[in-house]
Coordinates of C-alpha atoms in Angstrom, one line a residue:
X30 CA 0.0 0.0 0.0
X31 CA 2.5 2.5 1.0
X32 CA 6.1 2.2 0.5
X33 CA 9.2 4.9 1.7
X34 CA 12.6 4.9 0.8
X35 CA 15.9 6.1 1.6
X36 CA 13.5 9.4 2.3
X37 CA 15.0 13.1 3.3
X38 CA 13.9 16.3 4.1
X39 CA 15.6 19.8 4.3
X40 CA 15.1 23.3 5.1
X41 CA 17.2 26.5 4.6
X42 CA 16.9 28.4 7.8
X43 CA 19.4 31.7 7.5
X44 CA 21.5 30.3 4.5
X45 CA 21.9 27.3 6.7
X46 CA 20.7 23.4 5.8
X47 CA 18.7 21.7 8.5
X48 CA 18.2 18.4 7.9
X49 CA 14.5 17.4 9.3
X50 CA 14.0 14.1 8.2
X51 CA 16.7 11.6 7.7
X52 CA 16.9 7.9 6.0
X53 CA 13.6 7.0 6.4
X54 CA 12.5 3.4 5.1
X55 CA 9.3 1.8 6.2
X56 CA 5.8 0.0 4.5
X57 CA 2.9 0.0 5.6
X58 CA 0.4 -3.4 4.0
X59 CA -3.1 -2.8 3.0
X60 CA -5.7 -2.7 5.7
X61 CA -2.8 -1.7 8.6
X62 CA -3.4 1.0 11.2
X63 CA 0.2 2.2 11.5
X64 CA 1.8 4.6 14.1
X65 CA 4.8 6.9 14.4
X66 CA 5.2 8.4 17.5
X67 CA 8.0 10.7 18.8
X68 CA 8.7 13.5 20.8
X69 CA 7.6 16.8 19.6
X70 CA 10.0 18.1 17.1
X71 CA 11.2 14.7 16.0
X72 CA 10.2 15.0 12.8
X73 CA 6.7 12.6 13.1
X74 CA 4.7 15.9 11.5
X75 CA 7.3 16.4 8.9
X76 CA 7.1 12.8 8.0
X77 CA 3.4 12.7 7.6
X78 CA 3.0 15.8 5.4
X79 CA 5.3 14.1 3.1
X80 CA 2.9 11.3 2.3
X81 CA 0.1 13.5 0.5
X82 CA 3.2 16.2 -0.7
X83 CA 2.3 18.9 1.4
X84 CA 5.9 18.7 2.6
X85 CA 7.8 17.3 -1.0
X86 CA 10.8 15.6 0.4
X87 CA 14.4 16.8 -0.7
X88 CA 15.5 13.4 -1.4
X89 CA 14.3 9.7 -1.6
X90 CA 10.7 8.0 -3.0
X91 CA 7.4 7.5 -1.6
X92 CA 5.2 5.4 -3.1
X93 CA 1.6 4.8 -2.6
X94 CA -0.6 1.6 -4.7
X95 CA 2.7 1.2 -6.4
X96 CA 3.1 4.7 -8.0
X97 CA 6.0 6.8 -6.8
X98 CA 3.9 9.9 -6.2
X99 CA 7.2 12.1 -5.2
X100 CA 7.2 13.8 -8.8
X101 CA 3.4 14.0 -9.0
X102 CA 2.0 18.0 -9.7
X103 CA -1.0 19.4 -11.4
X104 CA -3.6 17.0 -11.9
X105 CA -1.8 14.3 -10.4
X106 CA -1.6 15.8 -7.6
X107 CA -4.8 16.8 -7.1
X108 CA -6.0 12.8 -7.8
X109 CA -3.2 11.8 -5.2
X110 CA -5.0 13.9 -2.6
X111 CA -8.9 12.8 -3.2
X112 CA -7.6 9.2 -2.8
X113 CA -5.7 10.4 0.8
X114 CA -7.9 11.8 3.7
X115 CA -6.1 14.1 6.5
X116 CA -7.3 14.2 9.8
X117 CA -5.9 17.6 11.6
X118 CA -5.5 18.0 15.4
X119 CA -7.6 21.6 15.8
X120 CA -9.9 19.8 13.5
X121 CA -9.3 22.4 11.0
X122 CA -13.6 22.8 10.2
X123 CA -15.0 25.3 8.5
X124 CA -17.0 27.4 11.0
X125 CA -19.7 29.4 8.7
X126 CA -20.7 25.8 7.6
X127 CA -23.0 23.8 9.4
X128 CA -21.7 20.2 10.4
X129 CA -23.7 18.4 6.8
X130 CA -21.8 21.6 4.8
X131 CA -18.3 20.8 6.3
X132 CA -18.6 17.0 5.5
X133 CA -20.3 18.0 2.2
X134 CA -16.9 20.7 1.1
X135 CA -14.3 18.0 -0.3
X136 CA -17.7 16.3 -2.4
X137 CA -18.4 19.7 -4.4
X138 CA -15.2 20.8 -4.8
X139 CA -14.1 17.5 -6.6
X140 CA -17.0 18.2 -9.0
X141 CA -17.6 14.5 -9.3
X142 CA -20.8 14.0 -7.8
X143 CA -24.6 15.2 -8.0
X144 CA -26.6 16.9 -5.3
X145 CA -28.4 14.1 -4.7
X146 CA -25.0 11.8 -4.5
X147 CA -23.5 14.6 -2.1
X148 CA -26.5 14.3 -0.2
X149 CA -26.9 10.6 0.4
X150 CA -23.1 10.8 1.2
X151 CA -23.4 12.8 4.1
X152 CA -25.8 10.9 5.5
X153 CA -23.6 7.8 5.1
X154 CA -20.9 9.2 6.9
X155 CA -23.1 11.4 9.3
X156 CA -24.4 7.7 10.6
X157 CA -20.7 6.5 10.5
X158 CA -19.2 9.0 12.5
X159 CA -22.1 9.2 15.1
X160 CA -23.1 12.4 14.4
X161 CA -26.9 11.3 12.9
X162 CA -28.6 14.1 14.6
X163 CA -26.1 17.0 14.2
X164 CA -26.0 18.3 10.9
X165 CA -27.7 20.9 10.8
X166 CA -25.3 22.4 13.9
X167 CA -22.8 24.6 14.0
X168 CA -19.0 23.7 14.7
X169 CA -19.3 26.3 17.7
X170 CA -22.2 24.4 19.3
X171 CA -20.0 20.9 19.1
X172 CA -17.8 19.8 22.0
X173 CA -14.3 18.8 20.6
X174 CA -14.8 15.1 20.2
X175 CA -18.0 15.7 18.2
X176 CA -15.8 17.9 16.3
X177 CA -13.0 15.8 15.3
X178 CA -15.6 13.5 14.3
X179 CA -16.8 15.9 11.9
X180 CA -13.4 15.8 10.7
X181 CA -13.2 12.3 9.8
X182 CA -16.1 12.0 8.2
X183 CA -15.0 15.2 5.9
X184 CA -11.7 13.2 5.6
X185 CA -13.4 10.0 4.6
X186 CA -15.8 11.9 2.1
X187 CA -14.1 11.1 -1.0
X188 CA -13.7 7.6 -0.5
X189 CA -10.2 7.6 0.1
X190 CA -7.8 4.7 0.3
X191 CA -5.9 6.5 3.0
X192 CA -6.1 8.1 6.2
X193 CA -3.6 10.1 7.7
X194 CA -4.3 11.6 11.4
X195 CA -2.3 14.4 12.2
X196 CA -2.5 14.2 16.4
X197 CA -5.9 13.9 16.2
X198 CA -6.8 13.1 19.8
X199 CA -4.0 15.4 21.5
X200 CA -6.4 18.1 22.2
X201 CA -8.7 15.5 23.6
X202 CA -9.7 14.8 27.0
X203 CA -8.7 11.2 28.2
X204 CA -12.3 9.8 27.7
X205 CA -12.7 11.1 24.5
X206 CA -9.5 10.3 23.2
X207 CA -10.7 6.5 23.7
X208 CA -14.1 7.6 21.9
X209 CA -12.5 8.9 18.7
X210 CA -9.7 5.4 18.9
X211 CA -12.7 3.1 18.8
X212 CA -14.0 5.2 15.7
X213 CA -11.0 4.7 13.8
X214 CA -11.0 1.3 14.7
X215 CA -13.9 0.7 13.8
X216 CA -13.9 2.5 10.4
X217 CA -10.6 0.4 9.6
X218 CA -12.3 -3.2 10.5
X219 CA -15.8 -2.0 8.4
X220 CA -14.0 -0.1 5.2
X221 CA -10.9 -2.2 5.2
X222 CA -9.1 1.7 5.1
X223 CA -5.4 1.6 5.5
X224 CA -4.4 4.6 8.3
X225 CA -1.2 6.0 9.3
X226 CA -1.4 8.5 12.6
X227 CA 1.3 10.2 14.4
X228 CA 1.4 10.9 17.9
X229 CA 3.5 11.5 21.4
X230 CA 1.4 8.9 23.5
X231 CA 2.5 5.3 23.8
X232 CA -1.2 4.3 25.0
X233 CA -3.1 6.0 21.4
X234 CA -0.4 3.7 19.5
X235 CA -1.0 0.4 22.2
X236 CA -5.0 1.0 21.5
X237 CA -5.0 0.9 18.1
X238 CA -2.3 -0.2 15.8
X239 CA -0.9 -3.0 14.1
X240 CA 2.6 -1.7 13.7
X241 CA 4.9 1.4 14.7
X242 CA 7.8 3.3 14.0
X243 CA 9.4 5.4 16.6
X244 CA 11.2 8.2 15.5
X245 CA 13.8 10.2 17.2
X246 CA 15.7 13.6 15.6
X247 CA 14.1 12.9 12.2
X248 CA 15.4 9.4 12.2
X249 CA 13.4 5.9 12.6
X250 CA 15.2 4.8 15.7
X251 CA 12.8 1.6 16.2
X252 CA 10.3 -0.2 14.1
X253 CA 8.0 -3.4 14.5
X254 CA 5.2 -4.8 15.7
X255 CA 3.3 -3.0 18.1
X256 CA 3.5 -6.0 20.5
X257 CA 7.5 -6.4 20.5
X258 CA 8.2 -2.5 20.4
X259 CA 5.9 -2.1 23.6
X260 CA 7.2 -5.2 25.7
X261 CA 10.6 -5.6 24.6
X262 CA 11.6 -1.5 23.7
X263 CA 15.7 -1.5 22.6
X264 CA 16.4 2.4 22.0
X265 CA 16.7 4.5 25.0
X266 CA 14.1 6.6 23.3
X267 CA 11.6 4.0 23.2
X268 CA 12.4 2.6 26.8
X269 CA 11.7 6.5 27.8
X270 CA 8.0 6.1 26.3
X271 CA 7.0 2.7 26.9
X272 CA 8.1 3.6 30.8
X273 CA 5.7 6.5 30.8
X274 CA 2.8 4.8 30.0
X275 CA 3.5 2.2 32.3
X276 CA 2.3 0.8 35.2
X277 CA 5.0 -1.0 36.8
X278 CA 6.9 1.2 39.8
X279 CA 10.5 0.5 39.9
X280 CA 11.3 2.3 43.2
X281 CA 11.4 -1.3 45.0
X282 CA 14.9 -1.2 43.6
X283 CA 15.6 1.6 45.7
X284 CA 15.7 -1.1 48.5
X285 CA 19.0 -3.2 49.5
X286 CA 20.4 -5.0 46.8
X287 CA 23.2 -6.4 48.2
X288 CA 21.8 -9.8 49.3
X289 CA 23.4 -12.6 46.7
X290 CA 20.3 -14.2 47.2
X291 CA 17.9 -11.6 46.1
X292 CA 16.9 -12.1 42.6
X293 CA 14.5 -9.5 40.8
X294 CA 12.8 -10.7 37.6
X295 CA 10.8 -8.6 35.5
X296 CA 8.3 -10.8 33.7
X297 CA 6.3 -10.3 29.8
X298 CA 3.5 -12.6 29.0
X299 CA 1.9 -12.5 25.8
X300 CA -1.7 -13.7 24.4
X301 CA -3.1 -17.2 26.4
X302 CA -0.2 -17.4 28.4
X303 CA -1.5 -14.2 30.2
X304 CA -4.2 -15.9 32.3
X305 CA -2.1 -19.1 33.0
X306 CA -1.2 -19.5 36.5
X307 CA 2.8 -20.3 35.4
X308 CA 3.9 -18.8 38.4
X309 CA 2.0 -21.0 41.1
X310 CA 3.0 -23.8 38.9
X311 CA 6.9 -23.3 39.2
X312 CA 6.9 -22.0 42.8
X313 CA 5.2 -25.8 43.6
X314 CA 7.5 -27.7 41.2
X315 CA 10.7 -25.7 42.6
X316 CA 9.7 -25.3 46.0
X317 CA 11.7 -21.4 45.2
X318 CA 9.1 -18.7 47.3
X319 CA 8.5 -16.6 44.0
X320 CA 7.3 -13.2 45.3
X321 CA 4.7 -11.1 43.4
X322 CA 5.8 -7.3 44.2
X323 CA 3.8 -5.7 41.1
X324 CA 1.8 -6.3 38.6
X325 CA -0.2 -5.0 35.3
X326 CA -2.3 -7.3 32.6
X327 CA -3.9 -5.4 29.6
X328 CA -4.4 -5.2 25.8
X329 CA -2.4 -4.1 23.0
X330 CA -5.1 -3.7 20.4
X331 CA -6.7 -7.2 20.7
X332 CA -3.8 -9.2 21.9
X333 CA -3.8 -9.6 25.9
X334 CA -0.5 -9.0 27.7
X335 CA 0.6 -9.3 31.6
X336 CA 3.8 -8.1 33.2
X337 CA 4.9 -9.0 36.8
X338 CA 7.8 -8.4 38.9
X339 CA 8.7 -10.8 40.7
X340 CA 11.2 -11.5 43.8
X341 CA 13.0 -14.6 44.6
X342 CA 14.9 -15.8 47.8
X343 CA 17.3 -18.4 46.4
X344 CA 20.8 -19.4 45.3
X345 CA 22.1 -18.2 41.9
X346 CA 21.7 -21.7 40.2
X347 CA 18.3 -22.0 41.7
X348 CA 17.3 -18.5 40.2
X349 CA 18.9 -19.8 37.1
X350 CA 15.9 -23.0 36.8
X351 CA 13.3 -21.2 38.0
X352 CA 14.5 -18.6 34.8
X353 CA 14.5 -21.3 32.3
X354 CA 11.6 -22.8 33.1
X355 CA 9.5 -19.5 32.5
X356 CA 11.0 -19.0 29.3
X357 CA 10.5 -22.8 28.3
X358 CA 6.6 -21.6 29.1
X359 CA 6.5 -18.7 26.8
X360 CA 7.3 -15.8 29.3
X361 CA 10.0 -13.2 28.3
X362 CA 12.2 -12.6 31.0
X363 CA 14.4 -9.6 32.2
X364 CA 17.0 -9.7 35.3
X365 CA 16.7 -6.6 37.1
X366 CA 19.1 -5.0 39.5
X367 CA 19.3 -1.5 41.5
X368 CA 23.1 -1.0 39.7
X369 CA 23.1 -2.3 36.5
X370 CA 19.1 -2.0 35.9
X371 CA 17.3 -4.5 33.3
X372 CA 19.6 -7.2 31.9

């Protein structure tokens, strides 16, 4: 579906060359909801903007259904751009237009389409959306959820084949932020649409999507599965974000650590293996005490995940069986210590 290479971006800032976007290489398959997330200023925006040429890149190719689209102009252009929707974080509506007017814009302006065709389109998407009983409002008489929802459904008018969101829940409170999620969700598993979102929050990419590329001082630092990036991060960057979104407290390193015999383990379990009782099993068949000090279980889009840390009161070659025998059942497993941290 979507294809970058070798991909770089440059400004002149006082004479100068600033390089914004460097190397980037990354697909994204048909039907994927794919994230990039970063801190602000790492380029994430930048990126994105390049993928429907509102930012042309200085170097490198994008391509989209197989086209290269990094030469496109005129009417070209304009095609490339009815077939990509953009989903903005101030929502970017029209405010002299009534909700059905705003959704309507992108249908009259591509000329393609009838009244009566613009008309039954709204509706469609009004129902989509949620937003069945608000057309006739006014964007000022819409809380910001309804509003971005507006948004989609103007992005979604022209039938594209992609979405691109543009921080669209970052001005969002908490609970609403999980409202608009489930709608792109949704409108991915019912239209089959392939979407690409940026964003600085761990927990928008761990709701939603399939795959994700961190990207750190306009360079793709990490990239994988959703899954493996969140559970097993490897750049410092990464670690930095996953830790902020989770739940597991660290401070109980803060205690001594100087007993031989005090082993931390820091435990990832993945899909079925979540809800077995793996621990109790091994404590029985090793007669080790295997001490629960935290724990957190959730869901990475659809796939459940647990993560314990655990404390155990044994020699080193007893530490060492109770170790292997976790991994032989599935669990990823990380020595923890106070000096050297997670090894």
């Amino acid at each position: 579906m979507l294809r970058i290479e070798q991909l770089a971006k440059y400004y002149k800032v006082n004479g100068q060359s600033v390089l914004a976007l460097n190397n980037i290489n990354l697909e994204v398959s048909k039907g994927q909801i794919f994230g990039i997330i970063g801190r602000s200023g790492a380029g994430k925006s930048t990126l994105l903007r390049t993928l429907n040429l509102l930012e042309r890149p200085s170097q490198g190719k994008v391509w989209i259904e197989g086209e290269d689209i990094t030469a496109f102009d005129g009417p070209q252009l304009h095609s490339l751009r009815q077939r990509i929707g953009m989903v903005f974080q101030h929502f970017n509506l029209l405010y002299a237009k009534t909700v059905s007017e705003n959704i309507a814009f992108p249908l009259k302006l591509s000329g393609k389409y009838t009244a009566q065709e613009i008309q039954a389109r709204v509706v469609e998407l009004l129902e989509l959306v949620g937003l069945q009983d608000q057309g006739n409002k006014y964007p000022s008489q819409l809380s910001g959820g309804q509003k971005q929802r507006v948004g989609i459904a103007r992005a979604l008018a022209n039938y594209p084949h992609l979405l691109l969101c543009d921080e669209a829940t970052s001005a969002l409170d908490p609970e609403t932020t999980q409202a608009i999620l489930r709608l792109l969700l949704d409108i991915n598993q019912k239209l089959g649409l392939t979407i690409v979102l940026i964003t600085h929050e761990m927990q928008v990419i761990r709701t939603i999507c399939d795959r994700v590329a961190v990207i750190d001082a306009g360079e793709i630092v990490e990239l994988g599965e959703v899954v493996d990036v969140f559970l097993h991060p490897q750049h410092a960057v990464t670690q930095s974000l996953v830790a902020e979104n989770q739940a597991m407290d660290l401070s109980v390193l803060e205690r001594n650590d100087q007993n031989p015999d005090r082993h931390l383990l820091r435990l990832s379990y993945v899909g079925t293996s979540t809800h077995d009782p793996i621990i109790t099993r091994i404590a029985a068949q090793t007669a080790i005490d295997i001490a629960i000090l935290q724990g957190v279980i959730g869901r990475i889009k659809n796939t459940p995940y647990g993560q314990l840390l655990v404390e155990l009161h044994s020699t080193q070659e007893q530490s060492e069986v109770v170790e292997n025998l976790l991994i032989n059942a599935g669990v990823r497993v990380a020595r923890i210590s106070a000096a050297a941290g997670v090894h």
